[in-house]
Coordinates of C-alpha atoms and ligand atoms in Angstrom, one line a residue:
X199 CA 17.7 135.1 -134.1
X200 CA 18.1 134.3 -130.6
X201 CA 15.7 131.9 -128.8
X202 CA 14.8 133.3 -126.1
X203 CA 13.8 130.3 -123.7
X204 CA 12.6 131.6 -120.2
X205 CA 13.9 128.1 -118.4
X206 CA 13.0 128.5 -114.7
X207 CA 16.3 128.3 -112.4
X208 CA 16.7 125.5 -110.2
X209 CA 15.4 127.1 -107.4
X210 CA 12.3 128.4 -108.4
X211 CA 11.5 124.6 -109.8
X212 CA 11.9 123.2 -106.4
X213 CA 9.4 125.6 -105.2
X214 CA 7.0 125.3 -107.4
X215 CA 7.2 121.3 -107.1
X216 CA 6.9 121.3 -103.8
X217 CA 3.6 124.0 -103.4
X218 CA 2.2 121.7 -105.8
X219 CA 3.3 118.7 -103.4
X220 CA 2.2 120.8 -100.4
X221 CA -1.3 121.4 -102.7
X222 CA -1.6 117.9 -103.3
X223 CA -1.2 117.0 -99.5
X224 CA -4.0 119.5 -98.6
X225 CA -6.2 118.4 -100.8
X226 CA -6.1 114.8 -100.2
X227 CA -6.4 116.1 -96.4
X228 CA -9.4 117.7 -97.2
X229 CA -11.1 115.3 -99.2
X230 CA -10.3 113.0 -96.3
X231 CA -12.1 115.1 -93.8
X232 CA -15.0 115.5 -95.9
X233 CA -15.3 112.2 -96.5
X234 CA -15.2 111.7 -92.5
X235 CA -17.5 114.2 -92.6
X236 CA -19.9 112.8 -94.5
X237 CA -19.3 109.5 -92.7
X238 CA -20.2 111.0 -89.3
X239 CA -23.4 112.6 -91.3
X240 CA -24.8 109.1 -92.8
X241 CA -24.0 108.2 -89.2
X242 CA -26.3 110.7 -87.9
X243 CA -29.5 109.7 -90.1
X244 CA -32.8 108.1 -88.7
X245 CA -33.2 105.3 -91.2
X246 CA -33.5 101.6 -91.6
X247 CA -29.5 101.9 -91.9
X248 CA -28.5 103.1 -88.8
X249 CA -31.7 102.0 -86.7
X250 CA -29.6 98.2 -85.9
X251 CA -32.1 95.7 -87.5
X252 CA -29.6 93.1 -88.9
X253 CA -32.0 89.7 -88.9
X254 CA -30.6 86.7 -90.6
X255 CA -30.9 85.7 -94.0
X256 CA -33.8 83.2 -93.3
X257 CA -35.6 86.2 -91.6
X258 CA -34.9 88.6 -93.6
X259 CA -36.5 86.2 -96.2
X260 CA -39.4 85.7 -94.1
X261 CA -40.2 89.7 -93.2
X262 CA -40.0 90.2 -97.6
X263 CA -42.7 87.8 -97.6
X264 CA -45.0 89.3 -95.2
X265 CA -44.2 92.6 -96.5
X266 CA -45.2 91.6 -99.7
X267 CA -48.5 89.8 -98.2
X268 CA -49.4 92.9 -96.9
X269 CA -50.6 93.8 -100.3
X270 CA -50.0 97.6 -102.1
X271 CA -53.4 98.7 -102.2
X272 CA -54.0 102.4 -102.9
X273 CA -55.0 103.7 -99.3
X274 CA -52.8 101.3 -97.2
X275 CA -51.6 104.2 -95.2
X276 CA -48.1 102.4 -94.3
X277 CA -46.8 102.0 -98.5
X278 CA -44.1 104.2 -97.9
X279 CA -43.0 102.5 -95.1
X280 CA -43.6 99.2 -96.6
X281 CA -41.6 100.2 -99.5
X282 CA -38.3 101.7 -97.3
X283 CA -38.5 98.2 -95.2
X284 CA -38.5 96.1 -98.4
X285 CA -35.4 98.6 -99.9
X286 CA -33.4 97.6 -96.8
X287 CA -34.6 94.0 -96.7
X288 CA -33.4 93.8 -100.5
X289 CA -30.4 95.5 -100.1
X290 CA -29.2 93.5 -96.8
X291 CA -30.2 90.3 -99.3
X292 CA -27.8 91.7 -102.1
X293 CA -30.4 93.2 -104.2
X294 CA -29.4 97.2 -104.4
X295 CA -30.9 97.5 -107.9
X296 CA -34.2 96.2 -106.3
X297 CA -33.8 98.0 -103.3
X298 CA -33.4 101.6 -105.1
X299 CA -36.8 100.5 -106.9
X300 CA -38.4 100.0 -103.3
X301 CA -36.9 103.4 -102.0
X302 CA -38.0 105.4 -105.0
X303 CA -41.9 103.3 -104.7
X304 CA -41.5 104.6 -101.4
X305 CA -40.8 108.3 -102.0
X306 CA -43.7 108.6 -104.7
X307 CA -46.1 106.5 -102.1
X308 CA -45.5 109.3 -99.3
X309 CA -45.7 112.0 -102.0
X310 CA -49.4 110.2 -102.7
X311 CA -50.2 109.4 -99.4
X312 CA -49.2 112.9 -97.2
X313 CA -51.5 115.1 -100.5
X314 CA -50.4 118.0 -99.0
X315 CA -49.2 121.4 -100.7
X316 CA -46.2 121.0 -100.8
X317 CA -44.2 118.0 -102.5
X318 CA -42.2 117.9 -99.9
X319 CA -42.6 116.9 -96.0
X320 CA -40.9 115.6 -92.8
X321 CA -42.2 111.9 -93.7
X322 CA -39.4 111.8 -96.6
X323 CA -36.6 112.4 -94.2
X324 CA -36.1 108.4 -93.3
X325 CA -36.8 107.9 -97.0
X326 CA -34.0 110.5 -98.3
X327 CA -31.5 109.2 -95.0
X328 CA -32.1 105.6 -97.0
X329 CA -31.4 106.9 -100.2
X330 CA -28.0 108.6 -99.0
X331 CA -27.0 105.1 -97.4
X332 CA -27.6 103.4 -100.4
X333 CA -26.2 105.6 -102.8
X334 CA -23.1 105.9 -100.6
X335 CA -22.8 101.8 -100.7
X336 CA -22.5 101.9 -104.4
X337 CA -20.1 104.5 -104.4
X338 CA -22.4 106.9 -105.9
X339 CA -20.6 109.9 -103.8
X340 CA -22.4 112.7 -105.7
X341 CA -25.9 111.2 -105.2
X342 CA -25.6 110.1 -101.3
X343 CA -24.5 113.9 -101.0
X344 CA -27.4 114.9 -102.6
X345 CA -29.5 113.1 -100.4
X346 CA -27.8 114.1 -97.5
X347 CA -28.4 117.7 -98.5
X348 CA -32.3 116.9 -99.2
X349 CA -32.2 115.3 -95.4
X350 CA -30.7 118.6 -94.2
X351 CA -32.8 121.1 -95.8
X352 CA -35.9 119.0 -94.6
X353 CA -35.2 118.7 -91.4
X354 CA -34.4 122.3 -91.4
X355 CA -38.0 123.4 -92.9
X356 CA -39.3 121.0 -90.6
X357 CA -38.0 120.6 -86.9
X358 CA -39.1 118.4 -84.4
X359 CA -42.2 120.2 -82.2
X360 CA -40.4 119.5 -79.3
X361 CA -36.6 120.5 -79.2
X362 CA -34.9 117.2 -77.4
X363 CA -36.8 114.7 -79.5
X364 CA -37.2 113.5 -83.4
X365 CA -40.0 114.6 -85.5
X366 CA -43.2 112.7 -84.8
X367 CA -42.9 110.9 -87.9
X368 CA -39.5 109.5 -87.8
X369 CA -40.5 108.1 -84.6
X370 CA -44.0 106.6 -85.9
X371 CA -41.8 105.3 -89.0
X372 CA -39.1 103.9 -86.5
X373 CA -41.9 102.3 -84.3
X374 CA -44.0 100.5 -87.3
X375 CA -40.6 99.4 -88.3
X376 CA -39.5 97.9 -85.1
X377 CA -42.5 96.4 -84.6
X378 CA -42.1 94.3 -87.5
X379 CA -38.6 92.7 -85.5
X380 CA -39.8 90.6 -82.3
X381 CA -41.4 90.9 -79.2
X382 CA -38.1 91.9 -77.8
X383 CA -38.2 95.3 -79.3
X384 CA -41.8 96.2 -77.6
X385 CA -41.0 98.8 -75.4
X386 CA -39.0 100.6 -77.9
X387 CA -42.3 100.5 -80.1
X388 CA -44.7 101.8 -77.5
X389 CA -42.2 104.4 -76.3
X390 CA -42.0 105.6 -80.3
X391 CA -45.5 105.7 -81.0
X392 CA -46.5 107.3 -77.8
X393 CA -43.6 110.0 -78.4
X394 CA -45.0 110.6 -82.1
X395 CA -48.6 110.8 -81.0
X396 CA -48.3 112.6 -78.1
X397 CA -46.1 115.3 -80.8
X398 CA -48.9 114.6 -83.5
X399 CA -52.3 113.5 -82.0
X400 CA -54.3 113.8 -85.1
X401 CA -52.6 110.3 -87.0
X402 CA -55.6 108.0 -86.9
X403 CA -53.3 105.1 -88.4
X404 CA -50.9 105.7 -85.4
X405 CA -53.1 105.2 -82.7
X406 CA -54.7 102.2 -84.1
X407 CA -50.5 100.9 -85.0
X408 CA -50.1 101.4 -81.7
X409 CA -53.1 99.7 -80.1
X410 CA -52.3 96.5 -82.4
X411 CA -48.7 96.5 -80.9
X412 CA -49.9 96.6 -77.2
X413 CA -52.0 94.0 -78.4
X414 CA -50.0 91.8 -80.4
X415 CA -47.2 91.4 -77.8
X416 CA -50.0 89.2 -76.0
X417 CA -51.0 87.1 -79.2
X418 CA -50.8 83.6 -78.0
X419 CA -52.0 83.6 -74.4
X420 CA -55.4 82.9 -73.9
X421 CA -55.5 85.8 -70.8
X422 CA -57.3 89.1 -71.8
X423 CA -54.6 92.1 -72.3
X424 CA -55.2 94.7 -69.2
X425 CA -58.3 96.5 -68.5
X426 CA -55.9 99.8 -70.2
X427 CA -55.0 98.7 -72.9
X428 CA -58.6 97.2 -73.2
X429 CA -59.8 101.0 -73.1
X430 CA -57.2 102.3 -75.3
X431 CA -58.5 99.6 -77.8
X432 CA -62.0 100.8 -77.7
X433 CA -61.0 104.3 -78.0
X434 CA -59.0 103.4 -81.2
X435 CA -62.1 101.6 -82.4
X436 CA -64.0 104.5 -82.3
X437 CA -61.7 106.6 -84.3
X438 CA -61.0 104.0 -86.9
X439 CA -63.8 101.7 -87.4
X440 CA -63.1 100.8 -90.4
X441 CA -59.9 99.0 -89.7
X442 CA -61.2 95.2 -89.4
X443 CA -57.9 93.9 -88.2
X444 CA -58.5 96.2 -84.8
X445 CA -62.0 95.1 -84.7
X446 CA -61.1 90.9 -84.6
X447 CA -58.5 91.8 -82.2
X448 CA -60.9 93.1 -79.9
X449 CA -63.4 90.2 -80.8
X450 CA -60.8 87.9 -79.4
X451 CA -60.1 90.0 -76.4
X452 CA -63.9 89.6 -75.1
X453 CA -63.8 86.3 -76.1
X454 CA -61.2 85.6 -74.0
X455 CA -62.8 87.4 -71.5
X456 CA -65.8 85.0 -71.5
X457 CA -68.2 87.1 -74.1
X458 CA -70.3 84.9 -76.4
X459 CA -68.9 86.4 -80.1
X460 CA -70.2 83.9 -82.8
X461 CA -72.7 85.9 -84.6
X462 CA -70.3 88.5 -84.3
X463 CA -67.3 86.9 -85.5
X464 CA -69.6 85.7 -88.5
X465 CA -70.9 89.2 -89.1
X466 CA -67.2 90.9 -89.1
X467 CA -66.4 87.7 -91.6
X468 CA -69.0 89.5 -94.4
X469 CA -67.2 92.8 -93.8
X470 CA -63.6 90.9 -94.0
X471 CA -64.4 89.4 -97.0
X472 CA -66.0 92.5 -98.9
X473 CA -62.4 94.3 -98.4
X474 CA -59.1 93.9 -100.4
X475 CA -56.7 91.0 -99.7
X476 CA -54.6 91.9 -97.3
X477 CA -52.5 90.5 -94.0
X478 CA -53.9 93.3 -92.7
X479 CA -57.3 92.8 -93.3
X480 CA -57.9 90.8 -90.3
X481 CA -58.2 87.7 -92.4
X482 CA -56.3 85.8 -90.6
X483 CA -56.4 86.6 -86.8
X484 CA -60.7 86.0 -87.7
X485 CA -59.6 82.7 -88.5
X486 CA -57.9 81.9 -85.4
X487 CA -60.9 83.6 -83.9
X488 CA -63.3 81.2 -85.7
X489 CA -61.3 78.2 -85.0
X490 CA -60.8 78.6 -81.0
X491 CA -64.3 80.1 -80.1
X492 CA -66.3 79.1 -83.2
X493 CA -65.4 75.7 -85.3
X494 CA -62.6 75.0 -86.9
X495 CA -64.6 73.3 -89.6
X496 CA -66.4 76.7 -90.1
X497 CA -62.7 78.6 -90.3
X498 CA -61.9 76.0 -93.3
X499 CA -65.4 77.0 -95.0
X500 CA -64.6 80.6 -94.6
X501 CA -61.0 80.4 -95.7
X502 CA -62.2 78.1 -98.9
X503 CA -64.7 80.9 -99.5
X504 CA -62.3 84.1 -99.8
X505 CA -59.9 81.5 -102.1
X506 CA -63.1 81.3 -104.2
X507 CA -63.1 84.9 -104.3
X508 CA -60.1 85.0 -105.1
X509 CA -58.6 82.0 -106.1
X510 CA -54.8 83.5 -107.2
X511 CA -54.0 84.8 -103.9
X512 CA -51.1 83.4 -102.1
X513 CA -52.1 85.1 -98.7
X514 CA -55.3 83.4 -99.0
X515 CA -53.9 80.0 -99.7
X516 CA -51.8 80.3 -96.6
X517 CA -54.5 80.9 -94.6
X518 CA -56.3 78.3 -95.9
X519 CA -53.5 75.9 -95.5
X520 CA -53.4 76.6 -91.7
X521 CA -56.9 76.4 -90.8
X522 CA -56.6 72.2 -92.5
X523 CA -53.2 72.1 -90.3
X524 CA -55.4 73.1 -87.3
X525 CA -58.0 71.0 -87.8
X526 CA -55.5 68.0 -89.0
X527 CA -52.4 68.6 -86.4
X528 CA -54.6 70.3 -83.2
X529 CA -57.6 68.7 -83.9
X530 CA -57.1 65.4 -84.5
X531 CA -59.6 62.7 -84.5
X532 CA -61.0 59.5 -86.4
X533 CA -63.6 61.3 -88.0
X534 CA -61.2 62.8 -90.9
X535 CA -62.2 63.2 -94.3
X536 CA -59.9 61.7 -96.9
X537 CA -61.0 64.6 -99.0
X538 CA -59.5 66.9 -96.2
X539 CA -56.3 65.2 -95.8
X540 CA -56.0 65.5 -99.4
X541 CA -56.5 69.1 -99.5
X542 CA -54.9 70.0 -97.1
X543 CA -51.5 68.1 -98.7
X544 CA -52.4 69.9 -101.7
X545 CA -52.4 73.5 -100.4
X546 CA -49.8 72.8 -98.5
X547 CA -47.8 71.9 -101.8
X548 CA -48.6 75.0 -103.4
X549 CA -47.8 77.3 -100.5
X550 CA -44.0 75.5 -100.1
X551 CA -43.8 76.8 -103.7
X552 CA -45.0 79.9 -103.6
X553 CA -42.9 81.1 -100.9
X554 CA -39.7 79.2 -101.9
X555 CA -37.2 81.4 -99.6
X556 CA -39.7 80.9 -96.4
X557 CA -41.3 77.3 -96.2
X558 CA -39.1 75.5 -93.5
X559 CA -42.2 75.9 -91.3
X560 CA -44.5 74.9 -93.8
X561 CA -42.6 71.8 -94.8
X562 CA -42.5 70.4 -91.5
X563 CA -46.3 71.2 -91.1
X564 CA -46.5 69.5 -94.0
X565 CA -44.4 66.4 -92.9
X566 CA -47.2 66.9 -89.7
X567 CA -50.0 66.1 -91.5
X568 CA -48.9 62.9 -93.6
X569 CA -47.7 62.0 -89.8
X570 CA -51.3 62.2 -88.4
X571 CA -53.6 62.0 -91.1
X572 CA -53.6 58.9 -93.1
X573 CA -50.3 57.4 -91.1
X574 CA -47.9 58.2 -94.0
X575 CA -44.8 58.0 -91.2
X576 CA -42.9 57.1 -94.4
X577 CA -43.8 60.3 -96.2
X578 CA -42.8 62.2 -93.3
X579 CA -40.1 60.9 -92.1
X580 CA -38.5 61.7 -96.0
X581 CA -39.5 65.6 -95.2
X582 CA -37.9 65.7 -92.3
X583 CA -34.9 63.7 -93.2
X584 CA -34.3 65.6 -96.1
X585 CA -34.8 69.2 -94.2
X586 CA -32.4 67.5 -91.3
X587 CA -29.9 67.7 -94.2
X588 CA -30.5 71.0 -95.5
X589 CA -28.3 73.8 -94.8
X590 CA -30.1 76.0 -92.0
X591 CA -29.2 78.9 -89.5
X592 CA -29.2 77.8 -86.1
X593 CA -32.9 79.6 -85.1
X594 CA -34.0 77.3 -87.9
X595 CA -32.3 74.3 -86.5
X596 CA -33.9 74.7 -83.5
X597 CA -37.3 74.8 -84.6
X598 CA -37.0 71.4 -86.9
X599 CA -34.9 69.9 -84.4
X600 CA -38.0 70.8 -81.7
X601 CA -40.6 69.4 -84.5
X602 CA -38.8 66.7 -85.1
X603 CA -38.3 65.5 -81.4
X604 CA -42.4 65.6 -80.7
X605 CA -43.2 64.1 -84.1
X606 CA -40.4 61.1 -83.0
X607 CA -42.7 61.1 -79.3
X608 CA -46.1 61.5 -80.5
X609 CA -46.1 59.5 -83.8
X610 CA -43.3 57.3 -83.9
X611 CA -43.0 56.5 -79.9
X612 CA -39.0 56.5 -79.9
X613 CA -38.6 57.7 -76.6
X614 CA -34.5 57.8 -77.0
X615 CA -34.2 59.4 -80.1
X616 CA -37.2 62.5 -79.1
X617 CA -35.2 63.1 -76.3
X618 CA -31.9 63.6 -77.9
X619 CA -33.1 66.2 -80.9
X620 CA -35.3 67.9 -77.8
X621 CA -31.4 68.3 -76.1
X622 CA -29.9 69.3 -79.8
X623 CA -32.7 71.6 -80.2
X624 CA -31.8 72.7 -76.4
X625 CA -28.5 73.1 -76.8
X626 CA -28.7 75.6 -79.7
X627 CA -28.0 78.8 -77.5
X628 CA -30.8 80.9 -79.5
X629 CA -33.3 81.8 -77.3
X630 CA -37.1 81.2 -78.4
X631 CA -40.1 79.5 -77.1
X632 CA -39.2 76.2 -78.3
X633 CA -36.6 76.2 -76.8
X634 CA -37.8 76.9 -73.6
X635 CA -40.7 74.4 -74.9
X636 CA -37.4 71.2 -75.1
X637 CA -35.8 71.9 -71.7
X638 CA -39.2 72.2 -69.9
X639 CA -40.0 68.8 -72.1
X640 CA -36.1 67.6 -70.7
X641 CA -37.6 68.7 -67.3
X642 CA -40.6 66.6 -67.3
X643 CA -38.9 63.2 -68.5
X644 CA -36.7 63.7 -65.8
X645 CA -38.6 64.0 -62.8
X646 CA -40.8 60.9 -64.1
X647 CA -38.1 59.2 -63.8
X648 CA -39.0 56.1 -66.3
X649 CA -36.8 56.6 -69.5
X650 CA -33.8 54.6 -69.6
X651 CA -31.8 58.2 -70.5
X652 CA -32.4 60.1 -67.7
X653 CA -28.9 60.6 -66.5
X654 CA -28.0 61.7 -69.8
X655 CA -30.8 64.1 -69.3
X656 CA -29.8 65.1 -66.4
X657 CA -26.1 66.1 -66.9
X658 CA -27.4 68.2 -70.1
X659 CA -29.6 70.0 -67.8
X660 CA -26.4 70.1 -65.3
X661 CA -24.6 71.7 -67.8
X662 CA -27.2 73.9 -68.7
X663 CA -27.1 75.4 -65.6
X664 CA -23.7 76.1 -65.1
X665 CA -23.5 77.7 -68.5
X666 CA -26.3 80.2 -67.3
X667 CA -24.9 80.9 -64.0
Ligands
LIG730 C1 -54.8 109.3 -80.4 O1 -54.6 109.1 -79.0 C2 -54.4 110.2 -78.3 C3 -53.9 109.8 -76.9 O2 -54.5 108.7 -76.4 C4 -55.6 111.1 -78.3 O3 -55.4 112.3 -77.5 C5 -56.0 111.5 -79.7 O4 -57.2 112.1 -79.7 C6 -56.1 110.2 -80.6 N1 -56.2 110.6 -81.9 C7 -57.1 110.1 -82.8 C8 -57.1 110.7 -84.2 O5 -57.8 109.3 -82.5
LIG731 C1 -32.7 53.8 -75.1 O1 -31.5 54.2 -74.5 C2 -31.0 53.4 -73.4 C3 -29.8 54.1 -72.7 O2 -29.2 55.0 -73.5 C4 -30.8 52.0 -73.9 O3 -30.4 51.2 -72.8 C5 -32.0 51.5 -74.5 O4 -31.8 50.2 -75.1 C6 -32.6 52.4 -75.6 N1 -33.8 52.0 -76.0 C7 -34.1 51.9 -77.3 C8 -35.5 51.4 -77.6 O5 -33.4 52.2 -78.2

């Protein structure tokens, strides 16, 4: 029997090897491009990836924490965007199994919010565009695609009512989310809402978002905004008087106009209280109302009664806590109460521990009080010696540094030392109000012209210039 063996010939080998090389090479090619494709794609997205919010650690501590004080109440018309924010917070923090919960809270809170018809809708494009990102950072290839797809198809169904721009929501989700970053990214804000409402005029919740921005860039002046934004805020009040946190922003706006507001403030304080806990309830701008235009003893005794109410509520506990620093730090007299100083130490305590990534603030407010209430100087110098010695980003610096030097002025009178953490806490490039608050401080000492440092003063200053110029 003969075998008969069909061996290929040498030739015909080499040919075949090298189609399957030449096969190889084009698919690896391809695979490439698509992958650049996709790339250029996730690129493309409107979502909290590709919109440049990169805050520090410390903030991006912070904004979790006010998320989350914003409460989840059923009815919040912002939980999906809350929920996309706090995905990218916890992702850019290193927590992508947390952050796929958010995103997914997020997609079923639109789905609940948006009841319409259809499952589906242009409010889920920054929420799929997140998704994709995520999914692609894990290495989830098959998923982010899927996404990707799901961004497509919606923006297909649903285009943009004018051709140049994004859809009205994108923008309204872009300019609630920006809003959350700094006064620096106000015009951005106002140009987004305007775009979206101009697009989509019926959007109660945008108008009003947008009202509170124009608003908010102005919160600690003590000048009225202008007489248009004024009329946009009435007009917003009309369409949405329910929401309290408009109405004690205007409140404050006449009263810094001149209006007598008491009884009103106290009335809107009933209301407050009757609703859900919320840092958007107004809670807390009605206490700032209270304690500039009303007392501060009364903002205490409205603060202690919504803690009654609700006596687990960490929101309400920081509120509490900085009505006693108002009327402890700002208000400071002989006729303190121990009783106060001792709860306000006491709610202080708590709220450093309930918001462990996000109590630099509160600790040196803290260190504040012992300073001026009862003349613990020993208890606060330990708080701020041991914060001086904790690790800290540069803004944070800053700010203790800036603490640090007017608790050394006011409460310890060492002249020498105040001025040299007001020039460390100058010296940190960052810009901020205190900042600006040390060198005008630098300023000041030098043209008095009575501390023994004042040419050290002055060459910092020198040098301060130059650096600008
Ligand atoms: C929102 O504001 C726009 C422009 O100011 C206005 O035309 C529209 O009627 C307002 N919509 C609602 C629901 O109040
Ligand atoms: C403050 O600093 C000046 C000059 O640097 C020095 O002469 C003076 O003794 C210092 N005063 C105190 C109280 O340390």
């Amino acid at each position: 029997m003969t075998e008969h063996i069909n061996i290929p010939n040498i030739s015909s080998f080499r040919a075949y090897y090298i189609d399957m090389l030449l096969m190889l090479f084009l698919f690896s090619i391809s695979a490439d491009q698509s992958q650049s494709t996709l790339q250029a794609k996730l690129k493309a997205l409107q979502c909290h990836f590709t919109w440049d919010i990169d805050p520090s650690r410390s903030r991006l501590f912070r904004f979790s924490d006010k998320l989350e004080d914003i409460g989840t109440e059923e009815g919040n018309s912002w939980l999906g965007h809350i929920y996309n924010l706090q995905g990218y917070i916890h992702y850019q923090l290193g927590f992508t199994e947390d952050a796929q919960r958010f995103f997914i809270r997020a997609t079923e809170a639109f789905r609940r919010l948006r009841k319409t018809v259809s499952d589906e809708g242009p409010w889920l494009v920054v929420n799929y565009g997140n998704l994709a990102w995520l999914h692609h950072h894990l290495g989830e290839q098959a998923e982010c695609q899927t996404y990707q797809s799901k961004v497509e198809a919606l923006l297909k169904e649903y285009p943009s009512p004018s051709q140049d721009e994004l859809h009205p929501e994108i923008y309204a989700e872009k300019a609630w989310t920006l809003m959350k970053f700094g006064k620096d990214k106000r015009l951005l804000v106002a140009d987004y809402f305007q775009r979206a409402i101009r697009m989509q005029p019926d959007m109660v919740e945008w108008n009003t978002s947008h009202v509170i921005a124009l608003v908010n860039v102005q919160k600690y002046g003590n000048t009225p905004v202008g007489e248009d934004i004024l009329e946009e805020m009435r007009m917003a009040k009309e369409q949405d008087p329910e929401n309290l946190y408009l109405a004690v922003l205007d409140l404050e706006q006449r009263a810094r106009k001149g209006e007598r507001i008491e009884d009103e403030a106290r009335e809107l304080a009933r209301k407050v209280l009757k609703n859900p806990v919320s840092s958007y309830s107004g809670m807390k701008e009605l206490l700032w109302v209270y304690n500039k235009y009303v007392s501060v003893d009364e903002a205490i005794a409205l603060a202690e009664e919504a803690l009654e109410k609700h006596p687990d509520n960490r929101f309400l506990k920081t509120c509490a806590a900085l009505c006693y620093k108002w009327r402890i730090v700002f208000h400071s007299d002989s006729h303190l109460k121990q009783s106060t100083t001792d709860r306000a130490i006491s709610l202080h305590k708590e709220v450093i521990s309930l918001y462990p990534h996000s109590s630099l603030l509160k600790k040196i407010t803290l260190a504040n009080i012992y300073a001026k209430s009862n003349h613990n100087l020993a208890e606060a110098e330990q708080i701020y010696q041991e914060l001086l010695e904790s690790h800290l980003e540069p803004a944070e610096k800053q700010m203790l540094y800036n603490y640090y030097a007017k608790y050394l002025q006011f409460d310890r009178r060492d002249y020498n030392r105040s001025i040299e953490y007001h020039i460390k806490a100058a010296e940190i490039p960052q810009q901020s109000f205190l900042r600006y608050n040390s060198i005008k401080v630098l300023k000041k000492i030098k043209k008095r012209n009575r501390s023994p440092m004042c040419e050290e003063i002055e060459e910092f200053l020198a040098k301060l210039e130059v650096k600008k110029s």
